Amino acid sequence: MSGKPAQKRVSAGVAAVDDRSVAARLFAILDAFAAPAGATSLTLTLTAIAQRAGLPLSTTHRLVAEWVGWGGLSKHENGQYSLGMKLWELGVQTPTARNLRTIALPYLEDLYETTREHVHLAILDGRDALYLEKLSGHHAVRLISRVGARLPLHSTGVGLVLLAYAPSDVVQQYLATSLQRFLPRTVTEPEAVRKRLAEIRLLGLARMSEEMTAGSSSIAAPIRDRTGQVVAAVSIVTRTTDTIDAEQERAVRVAAQGVSRALGYRRAQQ
Amino acid sequence: MSGKPAQKRVSAGVAAVDDRSVAARLFAILDAFAAPAGATSLTLTLTAIAQRAGLPLSTTHRLVAEWVGWGGLSKHENGQYSLGMKLWELGVQTPTARNLRTIALPYLEDLYETTREHVHLAILDGRDALYLEKLSGHHAVRLISRVGARLPLHSTGVGLVLLAYAPSDVVQQYLATSLQRFLPRTVTEPEAVRKRLAEIRLLGLARMSEEMTAGSSSIAAPIRDRTGQVVAAVSIVTRTTDTIDAEQERAVRVAAQGVSRALGYRRAQQ
DNA sequence: AGACATGCTTCCATCCAGTGGAAGTTCTGG
DNA sequence: CCAGAACTTCCACTGGATGGAAGCATGTCT
């Protein structure tokens, strides 16, 4: 998630001592496996883990053995390591992910059936849109999104929706840093983004076109919980066309409302 | 996954000392969150974690703080803890789960659309069927299965298929222990199970009826990889009827074959 | 309100578990 | 067959982890 801040404390200007607790070292080892971008999941050799985690080989060896013993990592025949099934098992039990997914999935399936397009479900996590679920058919457009991916808020449909309904200090902070331009049409100018957010709030829907991936557009809508707060966003990603497809927009709205209702939301107005 | 083997070493017959390494203690804390059965995901207080992990409160406090700092656990307003988003993020990157799921999902969706029944995808892990994916509509039968669940091999459709194609020593070991009877129709007698496994291998399909959950039946088929080995199983779970639905069986077969082909399997015979 | 109980957080002297350099072992490939 | 890289094991040293105890913060009973 970050560079390599291998915390070293230089004592008396001679040797550099590693400050990290045992726990931090164990975590650093897992972090070594965090897939960088839209990349395929990693398998690493012991040495590679040691380098990425900034740990001596022997220490790595011992700690990796602990992970393997527990099931957090698994060792393959060829001597490479990868994330283990135990992590998956615990991971899917994470309440936010599990509850939202379980409730939303039937509606996402409906949306997929009626539109035959990529369907995304994402939440706001830190400064990113975190993709909880993704459904796609056999022949859909190639996308960088995948379950577990983190994508920017200003260049994705779900991201903009999440930002539109986020607390103002989050918006403030997000727009304070310079936003990356992925394609010519990516909107990166803070004031322009703010204007868009207002439109999205007004319309209850976001339309994006050619801002992250060439040739694809998206339509996204907010999901609210019992308290009316926006907790997630659904979207479909389609091949770009010049016309606005009212039918698709309706389908996305229906899906978002369905999930919201299932979460206990009873619309106040609108 | 197990009881509570809080490894204590009694030295000189006086105090009991905890043998576990720091890593083992950290893992014990996460294991405290492993959902017991088909239960809803847990949130625990510090004290509860300490008890379940068999650790002193102050130690638990410190180690839990480490987990929270990393994101493996998260602390709620009410002071309760639950599994954190980071675990989910890493968990979904686990190669087996990720690759299989990505490839299989479109076919599972097709299967769901044609049958409108619960669709399951499971792999063999240890002595259990581990459920990787589950699709269900709005009004499907209530089931205990869920993503990440572990269910017995002898009483579920996917389980029986996985067992049918498992190495003989796995079958041997599995049948060596006494099999739990969930309902009157659950087959628990080793020789009867063996006979069933042979039938499944012959037919390339398993039919189960009222053996795990009252009122529900299932049809399951094997998924093979490039090497021809069975690596997973798909199933649909339906309300029990007296007639064999050839259409449904065909749909399950088609789905299983579709995934197998996508995994690189080119059928040798059959 | 007061008192008791329960649960969480902080502190710190003790000591043993974790550390990592180095030596030994296995694997690779020229 | 040997060099070199990658992995595994060993073990003396030491500083980080430990956990009992005391201090806080809530909740709830009379």
XYZ file of C-alpha atoms (C1' of nucleotides) in Angstrom:
600
model
C 0.000 0.000 0.000
C 2.996 2.252 0.560
C 6.592 2.410 -0.581
C 9.119 0.783 1.652
C 9.443 2.731 4.890
C 11.678 0.108 6.451
C 11.849 1.869 9.789
C 15.458 1.983 10.755
C 16.779 3.734 13.791
C 20.407 4.751 13.527
C 21.922 4.434 16.970
C 25.158 6.302 17.582
C 25.522 6.763 13.858
C 26.826 3.258 13.355
C 24.486 0.337 12.833
C 20.879 0.772 11.734
C 18.447 -1.002 14.038
C 15.044 -2.172 13.008
C 12.356 -0.624 15.185
C 9.481 -2.743 14.098
C 7.693 -5.042 16.495
C 7.326 -8.710 15.702
C 3.773 -8.008 14.653
C 4.859 -5.266 12.286
C 7.386 -7.594 10.715
C 4.768 -10.275 10.244
C 2.488 -7.760 8.602
C 5.297 -6.469 6.398
C 5.632 -9.979 5.050
C 1.978 -10.134 4.062
C 2.150 -6.658 2.620
C 4.895 -7.904 0.336
C 2.166 -9.832 -1.451
C -0.167 -6.916 -2.034
C -0.668 -6.928 -5.777
C 0.535 -3.605 -7.176
C -2.017 -2.493 -9.764
C -4.408 -4.526 -11.857
C -1.735 -7.207 -11.787
C -2.172 -10.908 -11.409
C -1.742 -12.198 -7.882
C 1.765 -12.686 -6.695
C 3.881 -15.638 -5.847
C 7.241 -14.832 -4.305
C 10.419 -16.598 -3.320
C 11.748 -16.295 0.202
C 14.442 -13.883 -0.913
C 11.941 -11.708 -2.724
C 9.761 -11.549 0.385
C 12.787 -10.617 2.495
C 13.673 -7.786 0.118
C 10.161 -6.404 -0.140
C 9.631 -6.585 3.597
C 13.074 -5.184 4.349
C 13.958 -8.060 6.671
C 17.041 -10.268 6.997
C 16.677 -13.597 5.270
C 16.825 -15.726 8.379
C 14.196 -13.667 10.132
C 12.005 -13.836 7.071
C 12.478 -17.559 6.943
C 11.283 -18.019 10.478
C 8.335 -15.669 10.236
C 7.230 -17.022 6.881
C 7.252 -20.477 8.469
C 4.872 -19.153 11.125
C 2.512 -17.829 8.463
C 2.634 -21.094 6.572
C 1.976 -23.047 9.749
C -1.141 -21.044 10.349
C -2.276 -21.025 6.747
C -1.844 -17.362 5.982
C 0.752 -18.185 3.372
C 1.189 -21.373 1.441
C 4.314 -22.871 0.005
C 4.233 -24.377 -3.449
C 6.278 -27.263 -4.791
C 8.611 -24.900 -6.634
C 9.486 -23.179 -3.369
C 7.435 -20.078 -4.101
C 5.018 -18.658 -1.609
C 1.592 -17.157 -2.073
C -1.245 -15.931 0.090
C -2.988 -18.837 1.786
C -6.543 -20.047 1.883
C -6.912 -19.126 5.540
C -6.670 -15.465 4.663
C -9.411 -15.921 2.147
C -11.571 -17.693 4.686
C -11.190 -14.982 7.273
C -11.339 -12.258 4.671
C -14.757 -13.189 3.386
C -16.042 -13.079 6.950
C -15.218 -9.396 7.295
C -18.570 -7.901 8.268
C -18.813 -4.937 5.874
C -17.829 -6.997 2.885
C -19.933 -9.988 3.821
C -23.124 -8.239 4.777
C -23.174 -5.816 1.911
C -22.287 -8.483 -0.603
C -24.854 -10.968 0.624
C -27.634 -8.438 0.527
C -26.609 -6.768 -2.702
C -25.742 -9.781 -4.824
C -29.274 -10.733 -5.941
C -29.883 -7.173 -7.111
C -26.560 -7.078 -8.886
C -27.496 -10.274 -10.675
C -30.765 -8.717 -11.781
C -28.873 -5.710 -13.049
C -26.458 -7.925 -14.921
C -29.274 -9.889 -16.505
C -31.156 -6.884 -17.741
C -28.123 -4.991 -19.034
C -25.506 -7.679 -19.795
C -22.815 -5.209 -18.809
C -20.107 -5.241 -16.145
C -21.687 -4.660 -12.767
C -19.674 -3.112 -9.933
C -20.272 -2.697 -6.245
C -17.851 -0.439 -4.376
C -17.431 1.330 -1.057
C -15.414 4.345 0.014
C -12.265 3.325 1.846
C -9.752 6.022 2.623
C -9.094 7.922 -0.584
C -10.139 5.106 -2.887
C -13.128 3.298 -4.240
C -12.733 -0.280 -3.060
C -14.401 -2.814 -5.348
C -16.378 -5.349 -3.340
C -17.999 -7.201 -6.184
C -17.818 -7.433 -9.906
C -19.991 -9.421 -12.240
C -19.182 -9.748 -15.913
C -20.305 -11.997 -18.687
C -18.129 -13.945 -21.068
C -17.610 -11.293 -23.696
C -17.558 -8.034 -21.772
C -15.057 -5.192 -22.312
C -11.627 -5.611 -20.741
C -11.401 -3.547 -17.568
C -8.801 -2.951 -14.907
C -11.286 -3.247 -12.086
C -11.462 -6.491 -10.156
C -12.751 -7.591 -6.799
C -10.470 -6.131 -4.154
C -9.143 -3.424 -6.467
C -8.734 0.194 -5.397
C -9.430 2.831 -7.997
C -9.471 6.633 -7.797
C -12.634 8.451 -6.791
C -12.559 11.123 -9.493
C -12.223 8.894 -12.519
C -14.718 6.121 -11.885
C -18.497 6.116 -11.742
C -18.762 4.501 -8.338
C -15.955 6.732 -7.087
C -17.667 9.962 -8.032
C -20.929 8.837 -6.480
C -19.173 7.917 -3.255
C -17.384 11.269 -3.244
C -20.603 13.124 -3.988
C -22.166 11.881 -0.776
C -19.024 11.836 1.370
C -18.552 14.185 4.351
C -17.314 17.574 3.165
C -13.927 17.211 4.865
C -13.252 14.060 2.882
C -14.078 15.916 -0.346
C -11.916 18.812 0.801
C -8.941 16.587 1.466
C -9.391 14.594 -1.695
C -9.518 17.624 -3.928
C -6.574 19.221 -2.147
C -4.157 16.822 -3.806
C -3.569 16.817 -7.533
C -5.789 14.377 -9.368
C -4.307 12.068 -11.931
C -5.419 12.432 -15.563
C -5.822 9.008 -17.154
C -7.379 10.049 -20.444
C -7.989 13.418 -22.142
C -11.543 13.480 -20.822
C -10.656 12.824 -17.181
C -11.888 15.768 -15.117
C -9.104 16.776 -12.742
C -9.766 20.412 -11.987
C -11.109 20.699 -8.384
C -13.853 23.203 -9.126
C -15.048 21.207 -12.115
C -15.192 18.107 -9.938
C -17.195 19.935 -7.274
C -19.682 21.042 -9.902
C -20.047 17.457 -11.043
C -20.610 16.254 -7.494
C -23.444 18.741 -7.113
C -25.014 17.493 -10.338
C -24.736 13.919 -9.158
C -26.451 14.767 -5.873
C -29.200 16.516 -7.793
C -29.701 13.683 -10.233
C -28.992 10.786 -7.871
C -26.874 9.306 -10.654
C -23.414 9.687 -12.172
C -22.497 9.418 -15.823
C -18.858 8.960 -16.804
C -17.403 8.661 -20.240
C -13.877 7.824 -21.323
C -12.249 9.018 -18.124
C -10.472 5.903 -16.910
C -10.482 3.337 -19.703
C -10.679 4.188 -23.394
C -13.886 3.071 -25.038
C -15.868 2.541 -21.877
C -18.431 4.594 -19.997
C -20.260 4.038 -16.789
C -23.476 4.809 -14.975
C -23.443 4.720 -11.180
C -25.937 5.231 -8.362
C -25.741 5.486 -4.561
C -26.796 2.822 -2.070
C -28.151 4.011 1.270
C -28.531 2.213 4.558
C -31.266 2.406 7.162
C -30.028 5.805 8.346
C -30.086 7.279 4.865
C -26.321 7.479 4.649
C -24.686 6.480 1.388
C -22.629 3.380 2.150
C -21.846 2.033 -1.297
C -22.362 2.543 -5.007
C -23.421 0.325 -7.894
C -22.453 0.865 -11.480
C -22.523 -0.673 -14.904
C -19.687 -0.152 -17.340
C -20.578 -0.129 -21.000
C -18.953 0.461 -24.335
C -19.122 4.196 -25.050
C -21.974 5.329 -27.300
C -23.116 8.857 -28.109
C -26.670 8.419 -26.879
C -27.864 8.335 -23.302
C -29.557 5.039 -22.665
C -32.518 5.805 -20.400
C -33.281 2.120 -20.034
C -29.827 1.412 -18.601
C -30.029 4.348 -16.244
C -33.340 3.132 -14.972
C -31.892 -0.335 -14.385
C -28.994 1.039 -12.329
C -31.406 3.153 -10.285
C -33.654 0.166 -9.670
C -30.738 -1.939 -8.508
C -29.431 0.760 -6.158
C -32.886 1.336 -4.721
C -33.443 -2.383 -4.327
C -30.265 -2.802 -2.304
C -31.028 0.322 -0.258
C -34.468 -0.985 0.576
C -32.989 -4.357 1.528
C -30.616 -2.486 3.848
C -33.599 -0.913 5.559
C -33.712 2.437 3.809
C -37.131 4.011 3.507
C -36.795 6.982 1.213
C -37.646 10.261 2.889
C -38.279 12.186 -0.302
C -37.466 11.911 -4.014
C -11.001 -24.203 13.617
C -10.246 -26.201 16.735
C -11.225 -26.068 20.373
C -8.908 -24.140 22.579
C -5.561 -25.901 22.900
C -4.064 -22.999 24.841
C -0.613 -24.520 24.976
C 0.526 -24.260 28.544
C 3.748 -25.653 29.846
C 3.766 -26.415 33.545
C 7.234 -25.703 34.850
C 8.159 -27.185 38.223
C 4.504 -27.890 38.843
C 3.794 -24.328 39.867
C 2.975 -21.694 37.284
C 1.678 -22.550 33.825
C 3.710 -20.843 31.104
C 2.449 -20.057 27.658
C 4.617 -21.650 24.993
C 3.214 -19.870 22.021
C 5.324 -17.560 19.913
C 4.247 -13.987 19.325
C 3.064 -15.008 15.908
C 0.976 -17.834 17.323
C -0.631 -15.427 19.763
C -1.418 -12.988 16.990
C -3.001 -15.775 14.997
C -4.946 -16.999 18.015
C -6.521 -13.575 18.189
C -7.720 -13.754 14.609
C -8.897 -17.308 15.097
C -11.104 -16.044 17.883
C -13.174 -14.443 15.155
C -13.647 -17.558 13.059
C -17.398 -17.872 12.783
C -18.486 -21.128 14.401
C -21.158 -22.612 12.133
C -23.470 -20.908 9.693
C -23.447 -18.048 12.148
C -23.397 -14.384 11.403
C -19.961 -12.841 11.493
C -18.624 -12.001 14.889
C -17.872 -8.830 16.716
C -16.104 -9.300 20.035
C -15.079 -7.246 23.015
C -11.486 -7.208 24.143
C -12.258 -9.492 27.043
C -14.043 -11.964 24.801
C -11.068 -12.060 22.467
C -8.722 -12.612 25.413
C -10.834 -15.526 26.625
C -11.189 -17.175 23.245
C -7.510 -16.781 22.477
C -6.468 -17.868 25.947
C -4.333 -14.772 26.511
C -3.969 -12.326 29.403
C -5.962 -9.169 28.940
C -3.020 -6.824 28.744
C -1.269 -8.934 26.150
C -4.459 -9.143 24.138
C -4.839 -5.411 24.394
C -1.404 -4.797 22.951
C -1.634 -7.364 20.184
C -5.131 -6.327 19.192
C -3.810 -2.781 18.881
C -1.204 -4.078 16.461
C -3.870 -5.763 14.359
C -5.994 -2.632 14.364
C -2.997 -0.526 13.376
C -2.434 -2.710 10.365
C -6.075 -3.053 9.461
C -6.540 -6.736 10.191
C -9.060 -5.894 12.875
C -11.200 -2.821 13.194
C -12.585 -1.197 16.291
C -16.131 0.057 16.329
C -17.590 2.968 18.255
C -19.087 0.662 20.858
C -15.664 -0.761 21.614
C -16.286 -4.032 19.859
C -13.822 -5.458 17.396
C -14.367 -7.234 14.112
C -12.278 -8.521 11.239
C -10.893 -5.642 9.213
C -11.084 -4.672 5.581
C -7.397 -5.365 5.044
C -7.993 -9.038 5.596
C -10.700 -8.961 3.005
C -8.421 -7.175 0.567
C -5.618 -9.666 0.970
C -8.023 -12.579 1.176
C -9.586 -11.971 -2.211
C -6.097 -11.949 -3.707
C -5.443 -15.525 -2.668
C -4.568 -17.197 -5.968
C -6.766 -20.322 -5.843
C -9.847 -18.416 -4.800
C -9.262 -15.524 -7.143
C -8.406 -17.426 -10.288
C -11.104 -20.021 -9.961
C -13.741 -17.477 -9.071
C -12.869 -15.104 -11.904
C -12.973 -17.846 -14.479
C -16.012 -19.637 -13.109
C -18.295 -16.710 -12.313
C -19.709 -16.111 -15.802
C -20.663 -19.772 -16.079
C -22.201 -19.732 -12.634
C -24.269 -16.738 -13.666
C -25.476 -18.603 -16.734
C -26.408 -21.538 -14.549
C -28.268 -19.290 -12.175
C -30.164 -17.651 -14.987
C -31.313 -20.868 -16.568
C -32.268 -22.587 -13.320
C -33.043 -19.770 -10.860
C -31.691 -21.947 -8.068
C -28.860 -21.542 -5.556
C -25.564 -22.033 -7.357
C -22.503 -23.220 -5.440
C -18.825 -23.446 -6.277
C -16.652 -25.391 -3.841
C -13.197 -26.910 -3.546
C -11.782 -29.682 -1.395
C -9.805 -28.304 1.535
C -8.673 -30.769 4.155
C -11.691 -32.806 5.206
C -14.253 -30.236 4.116
C -15.936 -28.756 1.125
C -14.981 -25.083 1.167
C -17.533 -22.834 -0.519
C -15.859 -20.322 -2.806
C -18.926 -18.792 -4.338
C -22.652 -18.793 -3.918
C -25.264 -17.132 -6.051
C -28.891 -17.000 -5.012
C -31.912 -15.062 -6.065
C -34.265 -13.118 -3.853
C -36.635 -15.888 -2.925
C -34.481 -18.993 -2.812
C -34.653 -21.643 -0.068
C -32.864 -20.838 3.191
C -29.574 -22.685 3.323
C -26.689 -22.916 5.747
C -24.079 -22.630 3.049
C -22.379 -19.291 2.492
C -19.212 -18.057 0.899
C -16.317 -19.180 3.077
C -18.331 -21.906 4.775
C -16.993 -25.392 5.342
C -19.454 -28.229 5.036
C -19.002 -32.000 5.262
C -18.092 -33.979 2.173
C -20.584 -36.801 2.628
C -23.732 -34.770 3.019
C -23.472 -32.148 0.301
C -23.582 -32.426 -3.468
C -20.324 -30.615 -4.096
C -18.707 -32.514 -1.225
C -19.596 -35.910 -2.615
C -18.344 -34.969 -6.061
C -15.062 -33.718 -4.621
C -14.701 -36.905 -2.609
C -15.528 -39.052 -5.634
C -12.537 -37.712 -7.508
C -10.191 -37.309 -4.537
C -7.024 -39.416 -4.123
C -7.872 -42.766 -2.567
C -5.981 -42.053 0.644
C -8.129 -38.987 1.260
C -11.267 -41.092 0.797
C -9.785 -43.754 3.057
C -9.054 -41.268 5.804
C -12.363 -39.512 5.467
C -14.407 -42.681 5.713
C -12.295 -43.930 8.618
C -13.964 -41.481 10.977
C -17.620 -41.677 11.819
C -19.798 -39.517 9.585
C -22.398 -37.276 11.086
C -26.051 -37.968 10.253
C -27.906 -34.692 9.748
C -31.215 -36.055 8.529
C -32.706 -39.556 8.267
C -31.637 -39.806 4.644
C -27.987 -38.859 5.206
C -25.814 -41.747 4.032
C -23.191 -42.378 6.699
C -22.226 -46.008 6.243
C -18.711 -46.138 4.665
C -19.466 -48.895 2.171
C -22.672 -47.197 1.039
C -20.728 -43.966 0.531
C -18.088 -45.776 -1.517
C -20.793 -47.230 -3.740
C -22.198 -43.757 -4.270
C -18.781 -42.365 -5.161
C -18.432 -45.057 -7.840
C -21.835 -44.132 -9.247
C -20.870 -40.482 -9.316
C -17.667 -41.244 -11.189
C -19.648 -43.312 -13.683
C -22.307 -40.684 -14.207
C -20.116 -37.588 -13.863
C -22.837 -36.152 -11.658
C -24.083 -36.377 -8.076
C -27.695 -36.265 -6.911
C -28.444 -35.595 -3.264
C -31.769 -35.422 -1.578
C -32.668 -34.359 1.953
C -29.303 -35.234 3.424
C -28.180 -31.924 4.875
C -31.153 -29.587 4.888
C -34.773 -30.671 5.024
C -36.694 -29.898 1.863
C -33.717 -29.336 -0.365
C -31.887 -31.450 -2.906
C -28.846 -30.828 -4.997
C -27.227 -31.719 -8.281
C -23.450 -31.385 -8.534
C -20.791 -31.896 -11.187
C -16.976 -31.889 -11.243
C -14.751 -29.152 -12.664
C -11.427 -30.234 -14.154
C -8.301 -28.253 -14.901
C -5.887 -28.493 -17.806
C -4.400 -31.712 -16.423
C -7.758 -33.409 -16.132
C -7.697 -33.340 -12.358
C -10.895 -32.409 -10.551
C -10.212 -29.128 -8.781
C -13.692 -27.950 -7.853
C -17.383 -28.737 -8.058
C -20.500 -26.781 -9.060
C -23.958 -27.498 -7.809
C -27.460 -26.180 -7.729
C -29.659 -26.657 -4.699
C -33.370 -26.981 -5.310
C -36.534 -27.651 -3.406
C -36.978 -31.417 -3.258
C -39.318 -32.906 -5.849
C -39.955 -36.563 -6.700
C -39.015 -36.322 -10.348
C -35.540 -36.101 -11.817
C -35.252 -32.895 -13.757
C -33.158 -33.744 -16.802
C -33.095 -30.104 -17.853
C -31.496 -29.045 -14.571
C -28.957 -31.838 -14.718
C -27.990 -30.792 -18.199
C -27.565 -27.194 -17.056
C -25.230 -28.213 -14.236
C -23.199 -30.379 -16.619
C -22.953 -27.531 -19.113
C -21.741 -25.129 -16.446
C -19.139 -27.567 -15.130
C -17.897 -28.298 -18.619
C -17.799 -24.623 -19.468
C -15.601 -23.825 -16.487
C -13.405 -26.869 -17.157
C -12.898 -25.774 -20.738
C -12.080 -22.254 -19.585
C -9.482 -23.778 -17.253
C -7.866 -25.469 -20.221
C -9.394 -28.919 -19.964
C -9.819 -30.785 -23.235
C -11.876 -33.844 -22.507
C -10.015 -37.057 -23.193
C -13.090 -39.258 -23.447
C -16.747 -39.193 -22.364
C -26.727 9.034 44.757
C -23.517 6.123 46.319
C -21.314 1.775 45.871
C -20.214 -2.129 43.505
C -19.112 -4.579 39.395
C -17.378 -4.992 34.950
C -14.413 -3.918 31.269
C -10.690 -1.204 29.264
C -6.108 1.155 29.397
C -1.510 2.208 31.079
C 2.753 1.196 33.481
C 7.111 -0.983 34.141
C 10.653 -4.425 36.146
C 11.807 -8.934 34.626
C 13.499 -12.278 31.520
C 13.195 -15.251 27.790
C 11.752 -15.297 22.913
C 13.191 -13.332 18.868
C 17.122 -11.886 16.373
C 20.446 -12.214 12.558
C 25.345 -13.265 11.348
C 27.513 -17.137 9.972
C 28.104 -21.740 8.709
C 26.003 -25.694 6.477
C 23.024 -27.598 2.864
C 20.560 -28.096 -1.347
C 19.523 -26.770 -5.951
C 20.847 -24.820 -10.720
C 23.096 -24.352 -14.780
C 27.216 -23.797 -17.475
C 32.178 -31.249 -11.933
C 32.296 -27.029 -9.846
C 30.744 -22.163 -9.000
C 27.148 -19.535 -7.399
C 22.681 -18.634 -5.778
C 19.029 -19.708 -2.756
C 17.465 -21.862 1.208
C 17.870 -23.885 5.988
C 19.787 -24.475 10.524
C 22.362 -22.967 14.554
C 23.100 -20.441 18.685
C 24.932 -16.627 21.916
C 23.248 -12.159 22.915
C 19.964 -8.721 24.166
C 16.160 -5.597 23.913
C 11.258 -6.170 23.051
C 7.451 -8.646 24.665
C 5.261 -10.011 28.801
C 1.507 -9.803 32.310
C 0.439 -8.555 37.177
C -1.168 -4.684 39.259
C -2.976 -0.252 39.670
C -5.600 3.350 37.597
C -9.764 4.803 34.764
C -14.222 4.790 32.753
C -18.867 2.932 32.376
C -22.880 0.615 33.598
C -26.405 -0.992 37.009
C -28.205 -2.288 41.332
C -30.197 -0.951 45.871
